[in-house]
Coordinates of C-alpha atoms (C1' of nucleotides) in Angstrom, one line a residue:
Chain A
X1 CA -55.3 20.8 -42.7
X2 CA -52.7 23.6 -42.0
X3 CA -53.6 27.1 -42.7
X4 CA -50.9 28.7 -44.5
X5 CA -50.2 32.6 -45.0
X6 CA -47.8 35.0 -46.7
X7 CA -45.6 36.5 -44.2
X8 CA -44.8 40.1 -44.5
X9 CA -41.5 40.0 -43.0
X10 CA -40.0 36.5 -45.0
X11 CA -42.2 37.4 -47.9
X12 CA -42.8 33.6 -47.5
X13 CA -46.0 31.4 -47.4
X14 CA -45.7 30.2 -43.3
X15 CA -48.1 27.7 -41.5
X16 CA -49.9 29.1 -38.9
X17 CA -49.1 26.9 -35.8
X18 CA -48.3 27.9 -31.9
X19 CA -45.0 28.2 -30.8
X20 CA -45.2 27.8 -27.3
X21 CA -45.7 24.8 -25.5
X22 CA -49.2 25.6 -24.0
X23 CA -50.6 25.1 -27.5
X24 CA -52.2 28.0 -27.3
X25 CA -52.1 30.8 -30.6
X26 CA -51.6 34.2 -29.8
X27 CA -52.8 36.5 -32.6
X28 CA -52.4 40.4 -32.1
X29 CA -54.7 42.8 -34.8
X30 CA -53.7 46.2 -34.5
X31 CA -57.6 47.8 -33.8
X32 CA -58.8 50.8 -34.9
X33 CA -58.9 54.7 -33.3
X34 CA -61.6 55.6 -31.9
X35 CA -62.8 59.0 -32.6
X36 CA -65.0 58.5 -35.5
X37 CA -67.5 55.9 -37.4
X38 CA -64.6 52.9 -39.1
X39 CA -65.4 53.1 -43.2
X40 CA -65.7 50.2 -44.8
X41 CA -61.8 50.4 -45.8
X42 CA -61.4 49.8 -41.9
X43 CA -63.7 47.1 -41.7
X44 CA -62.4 45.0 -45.0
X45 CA -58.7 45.0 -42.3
X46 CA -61.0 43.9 -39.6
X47 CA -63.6 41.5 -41.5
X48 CA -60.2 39.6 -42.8
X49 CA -59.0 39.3 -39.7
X50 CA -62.2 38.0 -38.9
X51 CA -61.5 35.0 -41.5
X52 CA -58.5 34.3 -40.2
X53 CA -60.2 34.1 -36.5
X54 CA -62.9 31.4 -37.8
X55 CA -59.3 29.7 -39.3
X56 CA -57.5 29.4 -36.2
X57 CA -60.8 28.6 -34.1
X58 CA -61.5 25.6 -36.4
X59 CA -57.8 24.2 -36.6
X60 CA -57.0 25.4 -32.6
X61 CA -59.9 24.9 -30.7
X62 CA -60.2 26.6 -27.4
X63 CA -56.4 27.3 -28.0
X64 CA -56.6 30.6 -29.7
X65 CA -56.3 33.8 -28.1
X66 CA -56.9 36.8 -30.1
X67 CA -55.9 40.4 -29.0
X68 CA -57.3 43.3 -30.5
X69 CA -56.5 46.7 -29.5
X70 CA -58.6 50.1 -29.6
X71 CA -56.7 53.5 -29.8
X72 CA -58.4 55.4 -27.6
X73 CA -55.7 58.8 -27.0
X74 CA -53.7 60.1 -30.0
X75 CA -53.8 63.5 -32.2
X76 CA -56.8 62.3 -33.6
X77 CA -58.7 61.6 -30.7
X78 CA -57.7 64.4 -28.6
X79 CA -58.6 66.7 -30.9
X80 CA -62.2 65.3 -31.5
X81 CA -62.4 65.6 -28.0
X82 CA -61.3 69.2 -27.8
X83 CA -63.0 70.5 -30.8
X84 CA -66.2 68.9 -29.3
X85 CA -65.5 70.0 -26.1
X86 CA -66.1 66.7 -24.0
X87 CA -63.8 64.4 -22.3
X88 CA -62.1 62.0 -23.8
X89 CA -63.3 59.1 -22.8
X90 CA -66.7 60.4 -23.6
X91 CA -66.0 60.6 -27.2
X92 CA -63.8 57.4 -27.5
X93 CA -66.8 55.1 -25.4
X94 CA -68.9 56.9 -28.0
X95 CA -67.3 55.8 -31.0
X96 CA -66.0 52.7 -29.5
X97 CA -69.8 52.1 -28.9
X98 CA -70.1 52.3 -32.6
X99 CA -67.5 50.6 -33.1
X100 CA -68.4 47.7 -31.9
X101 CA -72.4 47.5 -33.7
X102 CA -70.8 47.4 -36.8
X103 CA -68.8 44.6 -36.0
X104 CA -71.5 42.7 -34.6
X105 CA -73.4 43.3 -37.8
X106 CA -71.1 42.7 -39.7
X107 CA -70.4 39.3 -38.0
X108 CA -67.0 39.6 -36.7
X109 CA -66.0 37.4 -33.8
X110 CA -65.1 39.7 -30.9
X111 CA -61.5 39.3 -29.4
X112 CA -60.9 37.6 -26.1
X113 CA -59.3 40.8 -25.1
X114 CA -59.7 44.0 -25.8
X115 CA -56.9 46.1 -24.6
X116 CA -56.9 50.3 -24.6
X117 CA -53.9 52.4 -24.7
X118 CA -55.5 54.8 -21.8
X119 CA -55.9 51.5 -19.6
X120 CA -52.7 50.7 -19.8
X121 CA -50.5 53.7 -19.5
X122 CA -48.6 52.2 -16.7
X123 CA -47.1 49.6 -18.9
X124 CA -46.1 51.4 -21.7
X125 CA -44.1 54.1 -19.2
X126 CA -42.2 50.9 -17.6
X127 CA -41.7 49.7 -21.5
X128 CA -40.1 53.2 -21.7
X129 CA -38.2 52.9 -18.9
X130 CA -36.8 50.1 -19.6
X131 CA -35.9 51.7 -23.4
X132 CA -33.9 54.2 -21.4
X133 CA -32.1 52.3 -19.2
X134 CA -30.8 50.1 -21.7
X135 CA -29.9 53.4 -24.0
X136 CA -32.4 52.9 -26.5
X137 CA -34.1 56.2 -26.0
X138 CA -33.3 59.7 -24.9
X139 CA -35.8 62.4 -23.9
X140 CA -35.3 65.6 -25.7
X141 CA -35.1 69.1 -24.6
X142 CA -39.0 69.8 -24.5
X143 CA -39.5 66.9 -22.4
X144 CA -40.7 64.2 -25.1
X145 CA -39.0 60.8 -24.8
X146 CA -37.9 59.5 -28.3
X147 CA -36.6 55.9 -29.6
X148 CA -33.3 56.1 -31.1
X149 CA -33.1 54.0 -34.8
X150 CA -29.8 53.6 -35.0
X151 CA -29.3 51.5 -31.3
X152 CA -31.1 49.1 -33.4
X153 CA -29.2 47.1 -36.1
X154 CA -32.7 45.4 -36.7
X155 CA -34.4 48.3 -38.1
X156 CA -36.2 48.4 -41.8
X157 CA -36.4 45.0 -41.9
X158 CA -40.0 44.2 -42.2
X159 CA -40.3 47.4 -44.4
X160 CA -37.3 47.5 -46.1
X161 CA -36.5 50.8 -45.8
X162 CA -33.0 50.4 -44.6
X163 CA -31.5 54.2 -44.6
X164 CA -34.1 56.8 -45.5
X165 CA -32.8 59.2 -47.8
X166 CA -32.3 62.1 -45.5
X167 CA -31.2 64.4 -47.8
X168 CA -33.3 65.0 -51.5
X169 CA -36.8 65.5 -51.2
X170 CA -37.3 65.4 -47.8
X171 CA -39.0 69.0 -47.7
X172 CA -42.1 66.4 -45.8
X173 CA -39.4 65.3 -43.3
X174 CA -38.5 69.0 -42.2
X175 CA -42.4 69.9 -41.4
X176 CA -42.6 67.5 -39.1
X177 CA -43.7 69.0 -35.8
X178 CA -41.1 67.5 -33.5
X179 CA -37.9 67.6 -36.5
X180 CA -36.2 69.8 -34.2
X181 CA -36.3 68.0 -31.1
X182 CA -35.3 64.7 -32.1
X183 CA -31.9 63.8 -32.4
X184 CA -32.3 62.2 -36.0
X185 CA -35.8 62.4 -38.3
X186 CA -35.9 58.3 -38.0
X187 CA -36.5 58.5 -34.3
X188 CA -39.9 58.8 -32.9
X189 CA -41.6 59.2 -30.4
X190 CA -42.3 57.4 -26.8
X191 CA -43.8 59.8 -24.7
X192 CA -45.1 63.1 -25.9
X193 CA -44.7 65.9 -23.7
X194 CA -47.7 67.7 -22.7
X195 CA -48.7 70.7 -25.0
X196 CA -51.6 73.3 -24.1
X197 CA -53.7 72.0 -27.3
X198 CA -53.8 68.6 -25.5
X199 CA -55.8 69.8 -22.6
X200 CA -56.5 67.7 -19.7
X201 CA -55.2 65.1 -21.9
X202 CA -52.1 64.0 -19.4
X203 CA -50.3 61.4 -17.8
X204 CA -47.7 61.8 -15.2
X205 CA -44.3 60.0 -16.2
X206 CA -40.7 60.0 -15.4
X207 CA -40.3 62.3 -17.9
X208 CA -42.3 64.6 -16.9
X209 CA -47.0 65.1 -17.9
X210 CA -47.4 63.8 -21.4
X211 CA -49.4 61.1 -23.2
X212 CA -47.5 58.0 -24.6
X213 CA -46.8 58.1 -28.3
X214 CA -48.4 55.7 -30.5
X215 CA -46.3 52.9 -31.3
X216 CA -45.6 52.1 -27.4
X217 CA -48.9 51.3 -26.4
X218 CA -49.3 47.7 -29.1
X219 CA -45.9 46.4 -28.2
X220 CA -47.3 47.0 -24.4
X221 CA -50.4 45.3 -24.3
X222 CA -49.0 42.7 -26.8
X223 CA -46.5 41.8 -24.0
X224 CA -49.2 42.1 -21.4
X225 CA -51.7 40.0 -23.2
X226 CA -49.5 37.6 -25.1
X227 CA -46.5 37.5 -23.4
X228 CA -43.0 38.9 -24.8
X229 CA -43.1 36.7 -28.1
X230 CA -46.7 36.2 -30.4
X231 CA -47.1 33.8 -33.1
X232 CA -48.9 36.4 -35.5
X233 CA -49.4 40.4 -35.6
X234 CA -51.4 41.5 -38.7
X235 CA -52.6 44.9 -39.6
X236 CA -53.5 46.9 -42.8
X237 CA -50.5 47.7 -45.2
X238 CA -50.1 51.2 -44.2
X239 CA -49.1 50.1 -41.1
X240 CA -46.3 48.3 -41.9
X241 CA -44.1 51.5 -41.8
X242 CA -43.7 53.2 -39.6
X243 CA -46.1 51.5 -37.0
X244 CA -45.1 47.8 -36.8
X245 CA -41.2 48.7 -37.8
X246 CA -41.7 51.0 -34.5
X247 CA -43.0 47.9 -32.7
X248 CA -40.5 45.6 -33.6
X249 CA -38.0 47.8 -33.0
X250 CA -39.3 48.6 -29.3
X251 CA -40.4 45.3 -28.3
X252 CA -37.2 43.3 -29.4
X253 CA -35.3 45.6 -27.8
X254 CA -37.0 46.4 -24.4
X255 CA -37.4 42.5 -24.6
X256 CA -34.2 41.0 -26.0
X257 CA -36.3 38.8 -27.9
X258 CA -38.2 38.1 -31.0
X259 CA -41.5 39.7 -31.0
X260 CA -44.0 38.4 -33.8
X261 CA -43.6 35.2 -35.8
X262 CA -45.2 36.0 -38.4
X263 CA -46.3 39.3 -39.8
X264 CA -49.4 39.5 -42.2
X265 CA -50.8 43.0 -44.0
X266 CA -53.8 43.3 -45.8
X267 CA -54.3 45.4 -48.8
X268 CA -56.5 48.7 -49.1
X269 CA -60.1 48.4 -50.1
X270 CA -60.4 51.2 -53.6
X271 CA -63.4 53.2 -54.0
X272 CA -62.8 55.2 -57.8
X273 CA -59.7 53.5 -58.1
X274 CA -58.0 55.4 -55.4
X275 CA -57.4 54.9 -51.5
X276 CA -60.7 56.0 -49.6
X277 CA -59.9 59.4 -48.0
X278 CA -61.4 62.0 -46.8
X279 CA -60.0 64.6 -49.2
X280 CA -61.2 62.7 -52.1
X281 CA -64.6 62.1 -50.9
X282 CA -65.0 58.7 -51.5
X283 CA -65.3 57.0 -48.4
X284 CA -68.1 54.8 -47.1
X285 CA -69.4 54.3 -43.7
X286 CA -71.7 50.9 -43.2
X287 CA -74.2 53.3 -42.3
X288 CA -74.2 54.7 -45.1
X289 CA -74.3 51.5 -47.2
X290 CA -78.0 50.1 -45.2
X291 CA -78.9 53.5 -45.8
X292 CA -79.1 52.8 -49.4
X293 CA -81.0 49.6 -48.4
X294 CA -78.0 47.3 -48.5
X295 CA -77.6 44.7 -45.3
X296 CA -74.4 44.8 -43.5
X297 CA -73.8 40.9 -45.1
X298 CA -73.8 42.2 -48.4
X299 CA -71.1 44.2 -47.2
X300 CA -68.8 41.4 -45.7
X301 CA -69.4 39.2 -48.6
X302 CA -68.2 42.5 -50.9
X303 CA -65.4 42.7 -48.5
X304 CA -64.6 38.7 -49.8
X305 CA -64.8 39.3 -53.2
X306 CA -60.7 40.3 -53.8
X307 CA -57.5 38.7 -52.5
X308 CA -56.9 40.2 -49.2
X309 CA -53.1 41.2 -50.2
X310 CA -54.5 42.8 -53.0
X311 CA -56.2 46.2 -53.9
X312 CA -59.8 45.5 -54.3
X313 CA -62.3 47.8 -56.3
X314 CA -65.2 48.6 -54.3
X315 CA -68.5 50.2 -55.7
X316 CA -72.3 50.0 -55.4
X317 CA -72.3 47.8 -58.2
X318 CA -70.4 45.0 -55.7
X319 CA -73.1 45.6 -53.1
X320 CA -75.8 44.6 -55.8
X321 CA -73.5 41.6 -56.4
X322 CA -73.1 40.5 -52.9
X323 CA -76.5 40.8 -52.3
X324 CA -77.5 38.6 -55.2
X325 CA -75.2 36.4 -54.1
X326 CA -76.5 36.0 -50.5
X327 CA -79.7 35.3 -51.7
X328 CA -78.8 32.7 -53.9
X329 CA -76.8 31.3 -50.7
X330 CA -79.8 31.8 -48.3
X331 CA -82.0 29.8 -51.1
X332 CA -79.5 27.0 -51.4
X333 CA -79.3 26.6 -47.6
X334 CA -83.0 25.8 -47.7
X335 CA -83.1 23.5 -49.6
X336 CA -80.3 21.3 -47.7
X337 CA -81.6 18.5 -45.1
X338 CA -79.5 17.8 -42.0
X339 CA -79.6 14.0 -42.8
X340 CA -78.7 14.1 -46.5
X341 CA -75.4 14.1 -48.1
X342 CA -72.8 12.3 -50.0
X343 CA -70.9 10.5 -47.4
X344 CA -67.9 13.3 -47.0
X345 CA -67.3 17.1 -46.9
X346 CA -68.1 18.4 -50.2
X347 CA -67.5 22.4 -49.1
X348 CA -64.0 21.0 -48.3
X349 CA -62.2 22.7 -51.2
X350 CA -63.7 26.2 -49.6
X351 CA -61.3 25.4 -46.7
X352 CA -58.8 24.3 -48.8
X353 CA -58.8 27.7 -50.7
X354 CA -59.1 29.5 -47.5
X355 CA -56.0 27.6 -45.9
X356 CA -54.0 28.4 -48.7
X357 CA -53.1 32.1 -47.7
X358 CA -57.1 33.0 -47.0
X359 CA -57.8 33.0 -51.1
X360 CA -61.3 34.8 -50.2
X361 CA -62.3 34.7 -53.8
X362 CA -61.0 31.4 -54.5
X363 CA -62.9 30.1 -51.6
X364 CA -66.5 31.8 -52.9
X365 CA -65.9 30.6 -56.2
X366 CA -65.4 27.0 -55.2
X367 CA -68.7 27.5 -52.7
X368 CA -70.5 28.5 -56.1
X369 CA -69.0 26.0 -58.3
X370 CA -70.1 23.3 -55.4
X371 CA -73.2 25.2 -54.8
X372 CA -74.3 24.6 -58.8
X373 CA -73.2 21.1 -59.1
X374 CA -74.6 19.3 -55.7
X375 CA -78.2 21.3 -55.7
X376 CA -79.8 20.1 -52.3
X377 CA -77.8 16.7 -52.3
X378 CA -75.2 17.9 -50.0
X379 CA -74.6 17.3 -46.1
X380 CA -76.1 20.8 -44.4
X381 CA -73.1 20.5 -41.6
X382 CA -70.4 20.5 -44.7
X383 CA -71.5 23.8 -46.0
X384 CA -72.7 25.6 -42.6
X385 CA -68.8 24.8 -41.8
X386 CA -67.8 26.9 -45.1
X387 CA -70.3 29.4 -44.6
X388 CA -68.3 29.8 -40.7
X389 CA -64.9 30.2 -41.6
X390 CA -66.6 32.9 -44.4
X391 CA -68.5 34.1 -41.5
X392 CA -71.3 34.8 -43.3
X393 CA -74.4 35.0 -41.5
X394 CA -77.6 33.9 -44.0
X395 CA -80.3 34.8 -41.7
X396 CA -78.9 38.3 -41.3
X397 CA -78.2 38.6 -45.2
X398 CA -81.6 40.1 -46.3
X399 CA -81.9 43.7 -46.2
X400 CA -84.3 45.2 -43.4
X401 CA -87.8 44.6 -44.3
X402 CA -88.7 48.4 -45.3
X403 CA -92.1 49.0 -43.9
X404 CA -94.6 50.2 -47.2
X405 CA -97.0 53.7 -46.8
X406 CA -100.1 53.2 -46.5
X407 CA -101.4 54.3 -50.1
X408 CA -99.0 51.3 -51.4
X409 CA -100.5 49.0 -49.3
X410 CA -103.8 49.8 -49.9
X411 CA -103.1 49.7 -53.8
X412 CA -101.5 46.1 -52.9
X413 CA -104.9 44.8 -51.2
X414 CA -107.0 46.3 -54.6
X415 CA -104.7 44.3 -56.9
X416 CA -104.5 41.0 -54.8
X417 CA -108.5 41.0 -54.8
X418 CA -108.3 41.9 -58.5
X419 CA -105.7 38.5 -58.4
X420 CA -108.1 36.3 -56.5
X421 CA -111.3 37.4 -58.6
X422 CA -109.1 36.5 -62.0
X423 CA -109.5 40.1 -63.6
X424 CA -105.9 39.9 -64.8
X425 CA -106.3 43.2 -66.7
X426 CA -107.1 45.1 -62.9
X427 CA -104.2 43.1 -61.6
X428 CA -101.5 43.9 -64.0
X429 CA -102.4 47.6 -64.1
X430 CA -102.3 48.1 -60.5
X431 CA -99.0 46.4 -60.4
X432 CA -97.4 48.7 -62.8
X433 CA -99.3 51.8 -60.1
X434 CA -97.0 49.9 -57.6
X435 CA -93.9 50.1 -59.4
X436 CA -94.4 53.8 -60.3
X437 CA -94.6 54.0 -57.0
X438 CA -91.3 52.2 -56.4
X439 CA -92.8 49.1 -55.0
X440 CA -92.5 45.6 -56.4
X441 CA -95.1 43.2 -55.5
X442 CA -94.3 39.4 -54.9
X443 CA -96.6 37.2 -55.3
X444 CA -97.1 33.4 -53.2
X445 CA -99.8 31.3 -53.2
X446 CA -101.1 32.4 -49.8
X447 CA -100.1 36.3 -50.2
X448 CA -97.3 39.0 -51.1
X449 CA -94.9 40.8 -50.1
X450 CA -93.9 44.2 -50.8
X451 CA -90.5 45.4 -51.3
X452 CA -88.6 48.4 -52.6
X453 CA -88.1 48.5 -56.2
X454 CA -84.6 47.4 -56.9
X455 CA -82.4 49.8 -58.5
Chain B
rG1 C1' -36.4 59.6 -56.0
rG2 C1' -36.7 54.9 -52.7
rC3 C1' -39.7 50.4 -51.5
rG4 C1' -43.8 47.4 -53.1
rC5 C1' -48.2 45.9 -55.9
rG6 C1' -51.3 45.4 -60.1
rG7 C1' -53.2 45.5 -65.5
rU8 C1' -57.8 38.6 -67.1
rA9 C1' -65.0 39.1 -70.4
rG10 C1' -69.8 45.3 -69.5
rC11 C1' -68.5 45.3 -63.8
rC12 C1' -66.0 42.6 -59.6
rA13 C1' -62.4 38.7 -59.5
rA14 C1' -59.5 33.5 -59.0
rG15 C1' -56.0 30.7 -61.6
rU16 C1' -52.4 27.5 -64.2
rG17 C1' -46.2 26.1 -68.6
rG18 C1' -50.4 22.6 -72.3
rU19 C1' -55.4 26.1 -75.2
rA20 C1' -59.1 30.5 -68.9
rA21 C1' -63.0 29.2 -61.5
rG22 C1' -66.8 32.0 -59.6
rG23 C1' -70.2 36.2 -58.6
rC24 C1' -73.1 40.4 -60.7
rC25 C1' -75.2 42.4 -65.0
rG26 C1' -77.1 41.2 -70.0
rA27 C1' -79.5 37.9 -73.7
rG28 C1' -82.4 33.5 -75.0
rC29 C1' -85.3 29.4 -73.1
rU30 C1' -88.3 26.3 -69.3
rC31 C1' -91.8 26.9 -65.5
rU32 C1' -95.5 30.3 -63.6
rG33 C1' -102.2 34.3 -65.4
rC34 C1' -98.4 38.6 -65.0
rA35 C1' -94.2 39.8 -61.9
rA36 C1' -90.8 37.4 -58.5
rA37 C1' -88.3 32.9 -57.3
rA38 C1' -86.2 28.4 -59.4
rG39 C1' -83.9 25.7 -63.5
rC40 C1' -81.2 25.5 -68.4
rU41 C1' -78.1 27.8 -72.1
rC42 C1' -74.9 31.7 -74.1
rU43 C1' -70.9 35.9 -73.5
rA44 C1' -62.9 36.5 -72.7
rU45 C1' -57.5 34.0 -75.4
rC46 C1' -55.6 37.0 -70.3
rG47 C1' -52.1 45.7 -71.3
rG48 C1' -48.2 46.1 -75.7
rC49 C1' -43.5 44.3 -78.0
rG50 C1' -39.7 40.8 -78.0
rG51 C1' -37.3 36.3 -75.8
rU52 C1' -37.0 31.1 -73.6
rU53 C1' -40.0 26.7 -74.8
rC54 C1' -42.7 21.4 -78.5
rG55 C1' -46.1 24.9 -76.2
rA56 C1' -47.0 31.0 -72.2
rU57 C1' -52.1 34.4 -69.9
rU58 C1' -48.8 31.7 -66.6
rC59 C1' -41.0 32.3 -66.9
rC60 C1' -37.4 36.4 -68.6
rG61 C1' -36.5 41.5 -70.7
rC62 C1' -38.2 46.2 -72.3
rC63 C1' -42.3 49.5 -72.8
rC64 C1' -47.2 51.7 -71.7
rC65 C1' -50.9 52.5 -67.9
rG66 C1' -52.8 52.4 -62.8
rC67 C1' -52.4 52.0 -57.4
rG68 C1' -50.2 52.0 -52.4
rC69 C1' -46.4 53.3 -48.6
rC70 C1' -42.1 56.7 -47.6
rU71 C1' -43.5 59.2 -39.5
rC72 C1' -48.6 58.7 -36.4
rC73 C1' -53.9 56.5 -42.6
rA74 C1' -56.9 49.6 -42.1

RNA sequence: GGCGCGGUAGCCAAGUGGUAAGGCCGAGCUCUGCAAAAGCUCUAUCGGCGGUUCGAUUCCGCCCCGCGCCUCCA
């Protein structure tokens, strides 16, 4: 069944197939910097890419490499690392570190390769090089090298932003820090030249000590990982311009050929009906979420819940959901037997809505709607596939087991004696003890459980 | 100002030219000493106004409201 998705660029619904004889699909994700803990608007970019992963894996197996890069020198970073007065790499392992727990808990498939813009300096100053050979770039007077636009006819097509309107309302355009160097505002930048608030933070070049600038380093380990042409490139929308316009316009011309296929930008995750930010003060790190005594499942499935091209409205009230919804998952899965079924795949259409431009929602609600109707009569392997390509993990959906005082669980041992001796009256008023306490009590035939109260 | 997206039940959210998936919450019921779990049932006419059409939530136009990007933010 081919997987089809909305292409960026064509603004068309493409299949996803290889384009090069080896068979083999080359997927580039544009990772994340690493200088801080992701937020959960980072990880709904990366937890759809994850999808798409499981898609690819299932249709092209063995023949899919994925490439996920980590941004580990930039302002951002540098600055972390000079404010905290540590070496870089220090603080980008440390975050990188992090980085990578939250994916795991959150179930992502790690990429085959993992490339780093500091590991691969080298390649993006030949990139360069061969920019300014072939005229495409010029290196201003304080030693900066800088892409120029308007050698490239191709420009502002995948963002559509054909001539920027240099002239009203640019007063943003004149602050930027490098306006006067740069032979036009569009240009930017290749290789930064070395400034004193960058610290040991240098590279030797051609051009003089500097660090590369952003753009350079994807369109250099895309080449050196995937080769000069990929079949897909995907990133959230707000790096659709400048970032991958940058790319394109670096790659095709250092290249001379075409760079991505297909392009593919997810939409931003809204916490209060705005853009998570800093300044606002709504922003969510997964840490923060178990914190609260949600698992980091809850937070994938949340992550599911809206059309990845479209805004989706996040808020505590969706962790409740997911979690309900795991659970009733979880139960379900119980109650499947590896032998049973009804003779074909009956989680198909969860495929189906997935292959149809990864229609997240769609594809829960016909797991539900399947879920409700077939109740234990279904083949286990047909919905363990689903649950795959989801990448939901059931066993890891149930929050951590929070560990009860010792006054609760001595209350708990009164009442269930109070239970096994029949004096109801005991029972019931030692559980409503617990729950002042904020402990619910669940009764089996053979014992409890205690568990936070749900709020 | 330029480019783009969206407004569907209390919340989240699919979808289709022919009278609206699913999840959560809530209510009622069954079961169970109680609670939980499980099962059953119930809850919308799709921002507003026009138009096209036999028929529009779905197509077109206008209006209102919201969101994102516009040089380094997934």
């Amino acid at each position: 069944m081919p997987i089809r998705l909305h292409d960026s660029l064509t603004r068309q619904t493409l299949e996803l197939k290889p384009a090069q004889k080896d068979g083999v699909y080359r997927f580039y994700n544009c990772g994340p910097t690493v200088y801080a803990p992701a937020h959960i608007g980072n990880f709904r970019t990366f937890v759809i890419n994850d999808v798409i992963r499981r898609l690819l894996e299932l249709e092209f197996p063995g023949k899919v490499k994925h490439v996920r890069n980590l941004t580990d020198v930039d302002d951002k970073t540098i600055r972390r690392a000079q404010d905290e007065q540590r070496p870089l790499a220090e603080v980008t392992r440390q975050w990188t570190d992090k980085f990578h727990a939250d994916c795991a808990a959150l179930n992502c498939l790690p990429p085959h390769v993992e490339p780093t813009a500091t590991g691969h300096i080298h390649e993006q100053v030949d990139m360069i090089d061969v920019l300014m050979k072939k005229g495409n770039a010029y290196r201003a007077a304080d030693g900066s090298v800088y892409f120029k636009v308007s050698s490239f006819d191709g420009y502002g097509a995948l963002s559509r932003v054909k001539e920027r309107e240099l002239q009203a309302g640019s007063a943003m355009k004149a602050t930027a820090a490098d306006a006067d160097e740069k032979e036009d505002v569009s240009d930017f930048a290749l290789w930064k030249a070395h400034k004193p608030d960058d610290g040991a933070n240098a590279w030797d070049s051609p051009w003089g000590r500097g660090r590369p600038g952003w753009h350079i380093e994807c369109s250099a380990m895309s080449k050196k990982h995937l080769g000069d042409t990929i079949d897909l490139h995907t990133g959230g929308v707000d790096l659709l311009f400048p970032h991958h316009e940058n790319e394109i316009a670096q790659s095709q011309c250092c290249n001379g050929t075409l760079f991505s296929h297909h392009w593919y930008h997810s939409e931003h995750l809204l916490v209060d009906g705005k853009k998570m930010s800093k300044s606002l003060g709504n922003l969510y790190t997964l840490d923060e979420l178990v914190a609260k005594g949600f698992s980091p499942m809850a937070l994938r499935y949340a992550l599911l819940m809206g059309h990845p091209r479209k805004q989706l409205s996040f808020s505590l009230d969706s962790m409740h959901a997911a979690e309900s919804a795991l659970t009733t998952l979880k139960n379900f899965r119980a109650t499947l037997l590896p032998g049973a079924g009804l003779g074909h795949d009956a989680f198909g259409p969860v495929l189906q809505a997935l292959h149809d431009d990864l229609n997240t929602p769609a594809a829960l609600g016909a797991l539900f709607t399947i879920v409700n109707r077939y109740a234990g009569e279904v083949d286990a392997a047909s919905f363990d596939r689903a649950i795959f390509a989801l990448g939901l993990d059931l066993n890891a959906a149930a929050a951590p087991q929070a560990t009860a005082p010792a006054a609760v669980t001595a209350l708990a041992e009164k009442r269930w004696a109070a239970k096994q001796a029949k004096d109801f009256a005991a029972a019931d008023a030692l559980r409503k003890e617990l729950t002042g306490a904020g402990w619910s009590m669940l009764d089996r035939k053979d014992g409890y459980s205690l568990e936070p109260v749900k709020k």
